[in-house]
mmCIF file with all atom_site columns, C-alpha atoms and ligand atoms in Angstrom:
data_model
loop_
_atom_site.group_PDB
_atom_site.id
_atom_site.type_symbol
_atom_site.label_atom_id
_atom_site.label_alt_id
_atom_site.label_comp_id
_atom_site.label_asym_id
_atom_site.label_entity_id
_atom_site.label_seq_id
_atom_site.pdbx_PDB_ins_code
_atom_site.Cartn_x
_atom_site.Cartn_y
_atom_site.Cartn_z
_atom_site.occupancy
_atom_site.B_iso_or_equiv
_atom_site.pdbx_formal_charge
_atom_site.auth_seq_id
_atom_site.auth_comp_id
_atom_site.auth_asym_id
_atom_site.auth_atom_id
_atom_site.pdbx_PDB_model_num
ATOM   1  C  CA  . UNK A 1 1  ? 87.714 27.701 78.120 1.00 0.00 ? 20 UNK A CA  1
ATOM   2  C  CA  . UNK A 1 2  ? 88.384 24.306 79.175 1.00 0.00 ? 21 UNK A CA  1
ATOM   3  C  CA  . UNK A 1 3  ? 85.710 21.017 77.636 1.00 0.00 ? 22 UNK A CA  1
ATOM   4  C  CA  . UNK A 1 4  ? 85.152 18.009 79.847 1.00 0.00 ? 23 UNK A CA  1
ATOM   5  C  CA  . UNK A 1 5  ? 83.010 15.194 78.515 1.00 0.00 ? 24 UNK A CA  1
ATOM   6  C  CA  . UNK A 1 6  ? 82.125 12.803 80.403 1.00 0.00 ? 25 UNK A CA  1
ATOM   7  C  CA  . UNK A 1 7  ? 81.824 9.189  78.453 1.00 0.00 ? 26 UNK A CA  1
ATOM   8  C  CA  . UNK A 1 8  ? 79.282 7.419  81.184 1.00 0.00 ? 27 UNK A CA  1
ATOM   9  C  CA  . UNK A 1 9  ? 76.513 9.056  80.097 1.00 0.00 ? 28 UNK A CA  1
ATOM   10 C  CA  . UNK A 1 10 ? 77.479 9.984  76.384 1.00 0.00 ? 29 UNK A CA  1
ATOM   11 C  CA  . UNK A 1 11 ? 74.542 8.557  73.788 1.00 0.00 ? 30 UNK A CA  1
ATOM   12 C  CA  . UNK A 1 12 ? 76.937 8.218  71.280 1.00 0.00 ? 31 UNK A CA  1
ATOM   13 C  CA  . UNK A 1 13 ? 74.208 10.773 69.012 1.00 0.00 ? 32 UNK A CA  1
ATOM   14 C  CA  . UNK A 1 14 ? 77.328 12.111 67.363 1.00 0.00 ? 33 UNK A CA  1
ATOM   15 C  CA  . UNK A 1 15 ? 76.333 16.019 67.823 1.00 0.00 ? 34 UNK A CA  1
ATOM   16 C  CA  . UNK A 1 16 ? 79.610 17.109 69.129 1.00 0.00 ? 35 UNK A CA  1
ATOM   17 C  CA  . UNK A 1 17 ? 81.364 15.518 66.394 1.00 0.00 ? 36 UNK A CA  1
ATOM   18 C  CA  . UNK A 1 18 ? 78.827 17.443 63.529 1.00 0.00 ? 37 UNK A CA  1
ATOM   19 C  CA  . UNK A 1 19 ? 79.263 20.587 65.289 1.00 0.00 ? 38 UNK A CA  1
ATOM   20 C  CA  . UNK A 1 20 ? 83.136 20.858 65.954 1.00 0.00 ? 39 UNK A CA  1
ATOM   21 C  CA  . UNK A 1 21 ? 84.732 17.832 64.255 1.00 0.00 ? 40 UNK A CA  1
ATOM   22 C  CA  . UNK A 1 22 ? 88.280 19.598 65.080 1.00 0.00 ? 41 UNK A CA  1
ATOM   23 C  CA  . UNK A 1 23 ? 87.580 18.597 68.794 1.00 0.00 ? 42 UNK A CA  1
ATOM   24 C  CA  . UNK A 1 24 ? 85.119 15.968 69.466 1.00 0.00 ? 43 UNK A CA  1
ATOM   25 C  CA  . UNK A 1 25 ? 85.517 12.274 67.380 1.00 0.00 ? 44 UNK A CA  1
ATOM   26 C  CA  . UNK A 1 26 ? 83.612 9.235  68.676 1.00 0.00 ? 45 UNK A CA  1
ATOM   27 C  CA  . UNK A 1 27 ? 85.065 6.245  69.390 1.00 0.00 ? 46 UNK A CA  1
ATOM   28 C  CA  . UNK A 1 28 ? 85.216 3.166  66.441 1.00 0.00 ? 47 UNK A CA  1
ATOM   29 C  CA  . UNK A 1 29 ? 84.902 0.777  68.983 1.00 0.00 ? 48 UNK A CA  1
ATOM   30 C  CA  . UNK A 1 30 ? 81.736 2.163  71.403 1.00 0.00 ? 49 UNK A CA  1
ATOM   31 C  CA  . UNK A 1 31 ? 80.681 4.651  69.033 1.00 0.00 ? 50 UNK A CA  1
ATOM   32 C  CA  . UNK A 1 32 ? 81.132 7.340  72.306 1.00 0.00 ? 51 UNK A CA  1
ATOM   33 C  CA  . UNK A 1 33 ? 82.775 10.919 72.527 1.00 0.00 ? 52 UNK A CA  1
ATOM   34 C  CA  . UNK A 1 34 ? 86.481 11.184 72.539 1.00 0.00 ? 53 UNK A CA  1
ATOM   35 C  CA  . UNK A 1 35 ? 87.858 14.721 72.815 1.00 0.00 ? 54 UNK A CA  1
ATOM   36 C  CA  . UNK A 1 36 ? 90.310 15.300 70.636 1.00 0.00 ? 55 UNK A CA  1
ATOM   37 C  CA  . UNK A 1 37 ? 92.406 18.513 72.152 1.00 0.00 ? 56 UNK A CA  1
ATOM   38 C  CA  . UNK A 1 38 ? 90.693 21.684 73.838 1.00 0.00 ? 57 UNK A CA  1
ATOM   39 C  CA  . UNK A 1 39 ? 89.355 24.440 71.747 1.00 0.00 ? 58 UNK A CA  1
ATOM   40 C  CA  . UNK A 1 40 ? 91.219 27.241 70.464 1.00 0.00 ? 59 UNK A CA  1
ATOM   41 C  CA  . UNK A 1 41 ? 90.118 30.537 71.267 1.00 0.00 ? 60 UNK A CA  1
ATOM   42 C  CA  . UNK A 1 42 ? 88.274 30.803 67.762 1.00 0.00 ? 61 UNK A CA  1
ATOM   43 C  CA  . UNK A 1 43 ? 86.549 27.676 67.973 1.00 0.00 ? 62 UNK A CA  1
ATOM   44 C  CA  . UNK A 1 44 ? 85.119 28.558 71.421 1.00 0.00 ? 63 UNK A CA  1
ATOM   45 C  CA  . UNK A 1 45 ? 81.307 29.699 69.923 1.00 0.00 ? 64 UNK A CA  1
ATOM   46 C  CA  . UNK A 1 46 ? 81.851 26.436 67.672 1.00 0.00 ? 65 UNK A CA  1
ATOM   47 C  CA  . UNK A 1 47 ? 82.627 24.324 71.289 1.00 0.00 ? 66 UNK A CA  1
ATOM   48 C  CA  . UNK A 1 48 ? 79.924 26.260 73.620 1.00 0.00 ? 67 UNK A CA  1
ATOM   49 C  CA  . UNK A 1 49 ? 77.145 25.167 70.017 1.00 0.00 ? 68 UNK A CA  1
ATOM   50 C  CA  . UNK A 1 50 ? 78.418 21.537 70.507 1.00 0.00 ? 69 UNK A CA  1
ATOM   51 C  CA  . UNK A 1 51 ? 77.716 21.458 74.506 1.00 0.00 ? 70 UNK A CA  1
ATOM   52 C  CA  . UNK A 1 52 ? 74.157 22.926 74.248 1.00 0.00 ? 71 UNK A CA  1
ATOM   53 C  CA  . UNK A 1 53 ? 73.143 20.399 71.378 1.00 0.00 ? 72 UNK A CA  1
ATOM   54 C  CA  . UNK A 1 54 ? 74.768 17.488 73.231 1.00 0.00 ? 73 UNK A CA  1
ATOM   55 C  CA  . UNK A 1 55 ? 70.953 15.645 74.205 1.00 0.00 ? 74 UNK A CA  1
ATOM   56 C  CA  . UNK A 1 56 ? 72.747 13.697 77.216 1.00 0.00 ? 75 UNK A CA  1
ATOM   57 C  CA  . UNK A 1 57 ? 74.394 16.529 78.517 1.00 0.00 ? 76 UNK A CA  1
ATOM   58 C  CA  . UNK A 1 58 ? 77.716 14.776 78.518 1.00 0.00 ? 77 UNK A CA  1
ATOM   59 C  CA  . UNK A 1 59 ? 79.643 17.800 77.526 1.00 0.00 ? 78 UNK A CA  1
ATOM   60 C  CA  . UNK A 1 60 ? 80.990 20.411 80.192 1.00 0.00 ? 79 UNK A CA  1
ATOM   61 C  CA  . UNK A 1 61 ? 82.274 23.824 79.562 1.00 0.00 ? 80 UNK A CA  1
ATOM   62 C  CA  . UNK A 1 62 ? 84.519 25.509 82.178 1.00 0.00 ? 81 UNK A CA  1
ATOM   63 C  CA  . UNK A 1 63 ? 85.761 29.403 81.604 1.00 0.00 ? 82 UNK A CA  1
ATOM   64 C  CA  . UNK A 1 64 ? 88.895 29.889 82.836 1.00 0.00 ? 83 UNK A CA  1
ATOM   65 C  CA  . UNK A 1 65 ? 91.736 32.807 81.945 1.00 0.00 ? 84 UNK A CA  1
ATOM   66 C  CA  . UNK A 1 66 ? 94.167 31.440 79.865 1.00 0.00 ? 85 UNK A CA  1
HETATM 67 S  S1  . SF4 B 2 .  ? 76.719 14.929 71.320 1.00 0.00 ? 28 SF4 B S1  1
HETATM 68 FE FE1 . SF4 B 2 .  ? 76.861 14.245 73.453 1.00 0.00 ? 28 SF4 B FE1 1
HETATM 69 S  S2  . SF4 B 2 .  ? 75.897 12.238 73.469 1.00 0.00 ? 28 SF4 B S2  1
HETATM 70 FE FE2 . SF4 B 2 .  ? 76.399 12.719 71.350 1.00 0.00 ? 28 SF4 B FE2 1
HETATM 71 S  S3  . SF4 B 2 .  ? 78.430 11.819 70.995 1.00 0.00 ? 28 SF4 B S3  1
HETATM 72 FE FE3 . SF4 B 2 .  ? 78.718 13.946 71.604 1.00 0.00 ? 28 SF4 B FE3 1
HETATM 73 S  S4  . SF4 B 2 .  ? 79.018 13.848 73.827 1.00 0.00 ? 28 SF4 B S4  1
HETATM 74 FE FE4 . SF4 B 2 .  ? 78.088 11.932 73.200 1.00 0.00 ? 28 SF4 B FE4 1
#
């Protein structure tokens, strides 16, 4: 699994953060996503939660074979 986010059309809403605060953090300074490191293979449901509640949509998953 690889996350993208993509900060230009991030709401700042914080969901990501509440969801998986291991990988997502929002910036002090625009209040927007930052992603911290890519999910481990445990935190993948937590990751996949965070991208569906995301209301802008600014949160990609990819699947790829690690
Ligand atoms: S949930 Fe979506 S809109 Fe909200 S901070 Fe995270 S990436 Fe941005």
């Amino acid at each position: 699994m690889r996350i993208n986010v993509d900060r230009d059309i991030c709401c700042g809403a914080g969901m990501c953060v509440l969801t998986a605060p291991d990988i997502f953090d929002q910036s002090e300074e625009d209040g927007l996503v930052v992603l911290l490191r890519q999910p481990e293979a445990a935190e993948a449901d937590a990751a996949r939660e965070a991208t569906q509640l995301c209301p802008s949509g600014a949160i990609s998953v990819a699947d790829e074979e690690d």
